[in-house]
Coordinates of C-alpha atoms in Angstrom, one line a residue:
X503 CA 28.0 -15.9 -13.8
X504 CA 24.2 -15.7 -13.9
X505 CA 24.1 -19.6 -14.0
X506 CA 26.3 -19.8 -10.9
X507 CA 24.2 -17.2 -9.0
X508 CA 21.0 -19.1 -10.0
X509 CA 22.5 -22.4 -8.9
X510 CA 23.5 -20.8 -5.6
X511 CA 20.0 -19.4 -5.0
X512 CA 18.5 -22.8 -6.0
X513 CA 20.7 -24.7 -3.5
X514 CA 20.0 -22.2 -0.7
X515 CA 16.2 -22.5 -1.2
X516 CA 16.5 -26.3 -1.5
X517 CA 18.4 -26.4 1.8
X518 CA 15.6 -24.3 3.5
X519 CA 13.0 -26.8 2.2
X520 CA 14.7 -29.8 3.8
X521 CA 13.4 -30.7 7.2
X522 CA 15.8 -30.0 10.0
X523 CA 17.1 -33.0 11.8
X524 CA 15.4 -33.5 15.1
X525 CA 17.6 -32.7 18.0
X526 CA 18.3 -35.7 20.3
X527 CA 17.3 -35.1 24.0
X528 CA 20.2 -34.9 26.5
X529 CA 20.8 -37.3 29.4
X530 CA 19.5 -34.7 32.0
X531 CA 16.1 -34.3 30.2
X532 CA 15.7 -38.1 29.7
X533 CA 16.6 -38.8 33.3
X534 CA 14.0 -36.2 34.4
X535 CA 11.4 -38.0 32.4
X536 CA 12.6 -41.3 34.0
X537 CA 12.3 -39.8 37.4
X538 CA 8.8 -38.5 36.7
X539 CA 7.6 -41.8 35.3
X540 CA 9.3 -44.0 37.8
X541 CA 11.2 -45.9 35.1
X542 CA 13.8 -47.3 37.5
X543 CA 11.3 -48.5 40.1
X544 CA 9.1 -50.1 37.4
X545 CA 12.1 -51.8 36.0
X546 CA 13.0 -53.2 39.4
X547 CA 9.4 -54.3 40.0
X548 CA 9.3 -56.2 36.7
X549 CA 12.6 -57.9 37.5
X550 CA 11.2 -58.9 40.9
X551 CA 8.0 -60.2 39.3
X552 CA 10.0 -62.3 36.8
X553 CA 12.1 -63.8 39.5
X554 CA 9.0 -64.7 41.6
X555 CA 7.4 -66.3 38.5
X556 CA 10.5 -68.4 37.8
X557 CA 10.7 -69.4 41.5
X558 CA 7.0 -70.4 41.6
X559 CA 7.4 -72.4 38.3
X560 CA 10.4 -74.3 39.6
X561 CA 8.8 -75.0 43.0
X562 CA 5.6 -76.1 41.4
X563 CA 7.5 -78.4 39.1
X564 CA 9.2 -80.3 41.8
X565 CA 7.7 -83.7 42.6
X566 CA 6.1 -83.9 46.0
X567 CA 8.6 -86.6 47.1
X568 CA 11.7 -84.5 46.3
X569 CA 14.2 -85.0 49.1
X570 CA 14.8 -81.9 51.3
X571 CA 18.5 -81.9 50.4
X572 CA 17.6 -81.9 46.7
X573 CA 15.1 -79.1 47.3
X574 CA 17.9 -77.2 49.1
X575 CA 20.3 -77.8 46.3
X576 CA 17.8 -76.6 43.7
X577 CA 17.0 -73.5 45.8
X578 CA 20.7 -72.7 46.1
X579 CA 21.1 -73.0 42.4
X580 CA 18.1 -70.8 41.8
X581 CA 19.4 -68.2 44.2
X582 CA 22.9 -68.2 42.5
X583 CA 21.3 -67.9 39.1
X584 CA 19.1 -65.0 40.3
X585 CA 22.1 -63.2 41.8
X586 CA 23.9 -63.4 38.5
X587 CA 20.9 -62.1 36.6
X588 CA 20.5 -59.2 39.1
X589 CA 24.1 -58.3 38.4
X590 CA 23.7 -58.6 34.6
X591 CA 20.5 -56.6 34.6
X592 CA 21.4 -54.0 37.2
X593 CA 19.8 -50.6 36.5
X594 CA 23.2 -49.0 36.4
X595 CA 24.1 -51.2 33.5
X596 CA 20.8 -50.9 31.8
X597 CA 20.5 -47.1 32.0
X598 CA 22.8 -46.4 29.0
X599 CA 20.6 -48.7 26.9
X600 CA 17.4 -47.0 28.1
X601 CA 18.9 -43.6 27.2
X602 CA 19.9 -44.9 23.8
X603 CA 16.5 -46.4 23.0
X604 CA 14.7 -43.3 24.1
X605 CA 17.0 -41.1 22.0
X606 CA 16.3 -43.4 19.0
X607 CA 12.6 -43.2 19.6
X608 CA 11.9 -39.6 20.7
X609 CA 13.2 -36.2 19.8
X610 CA 13.7 -33.4 22.2
X611 CA 10.3 -31.9 21.5
X612 CA 8.6 -35.3 22.4
X613 CA 10.6 -35.5 25.6
X614 CA 9.8 -31.9 26.6
X615 CA 6.1 -32.5 25.9
X616 CA 6.1 -35.7 28.0
X617 CA 7.9 -34.0 30.9
X618 CA 5.4 -31.1 30.7
X619 CA 2.5 -33.6 30.9
X620 CA 3.9 -35.8 33.7
X621 CA 4.6 -32.7 35.8
X622 CA 0.9 -32.0 35.8
X623 CA -1.6 -33.4 38.3
X624 CA -3.2 -35.5 35.5
X625 CA 0.2 -36.9 34.5
X626 CA 1.1 -37.8 38.1
X627 CA -2.3 -39.5 38.5
X628 CA -1.5 -41.5 35.4
X629 CA 1.8 -42.6 36.9
X630 CA 0.2 -43.3 40.3
X631 CA -2.4 -45.6 38.7
X632 CA 0.0 -47.3 36.3
X633 CA 0.7 -50.2 38.7
X634 CA -3.0 -50.9 39.1
X635 CA -3.4 -50.7 35.3
X636 CA -0.5 -53.1 34.8
X637 CA -1.9 -55.5 37.4
X638 CA -5.3 -55.5 35.7
X639 CA -3.6 -56.1 32.4
X640 CA -1.6 -59.0 33.9
X641 CA -4.8 -60.5 35.2
X642 CA -6.3 -60.3 31.7
X643 CA -3.2 -61.9 30.2
X644 CA -3.2 -64.7 32.8
X645 CA -6.8 -65.5 31.8
X646 CA -5.7 -65.8 28.2
X647 CA -2.6 -67.8 29.1
X648 CA -4.1 -70.1 31.8
X649 CA -5.2 -72.8 29.3
X650 CA -1.6 -72.9 28.0
X651 CA 0.1 -73.0 31.3
X652 CA -1.0 -76.6 32.1
X653 CA 1.1 -77.8 29.1
X654 CA 4.1 -75.7 30.1
X655 CA 3.9 -76.9 33.7
X656 CA 3.7 -80.5 32.5
X657 CA 6.8 -80.1 30.3
X658 CA 8.7 -78.4 33.2
X659 CA 7.7 -81.1 35.7
X660 CA 8.8 -83.7 33.2
X661 CA 12.2 -82.1 32.8
X662 CA 12.7 -81.7 36.6
X663 CA 11.6 -85.3 37.2
X664 CA 14.1 -86.6 34.6
X665 CA 16.8 -84.5 36.2
X666 CA 15.7 -85.8 39.7
X667 CA 15.6 -89.4 38.5
X668 CA 19.1 -89.2 37.0
X669 CA 20.6 -87.6 40.1
X670 CA 22.2 -84.9 38.0
X671 CA 23.3 -81.9 39.9
X672 CA 21.1 -78.8 39.3
X673 CA 24.0 -77.1 37.5

């Protein structure tokens, strides 16, 4: 009996020594953080920037002598493709993934601390300045990538020229 009682005490003390599993934040708290940090707007802005970059790359790759009807065909193809991508990547479809990834990454204490910070004036200033920070970072990245872009542009132009020469439809 003494051994059983000792074992019970040992198990109880061992259980106290184990770290408690961190609680996962609920949807409401995560969405509050998303609201404070403009996650949805930032997501939309990034998608728009990606679309503009793709459009510029395609337009820049077209030979100067591309027939207007061919340009129109490529433009329609691009617009159809972008419409499909906007549907696939719609915020409403992506929100569950954002919630899941944030839950995997942060516990409830982390989310509460972030919410507390972003509700402060300093936190809001950080959010307000985030677009300028990202723009400055993008400019720095462009400076690094610029030497590599010529090769990418040449490869893209070559592919478009081959497609143009063969008369293949853009699809």
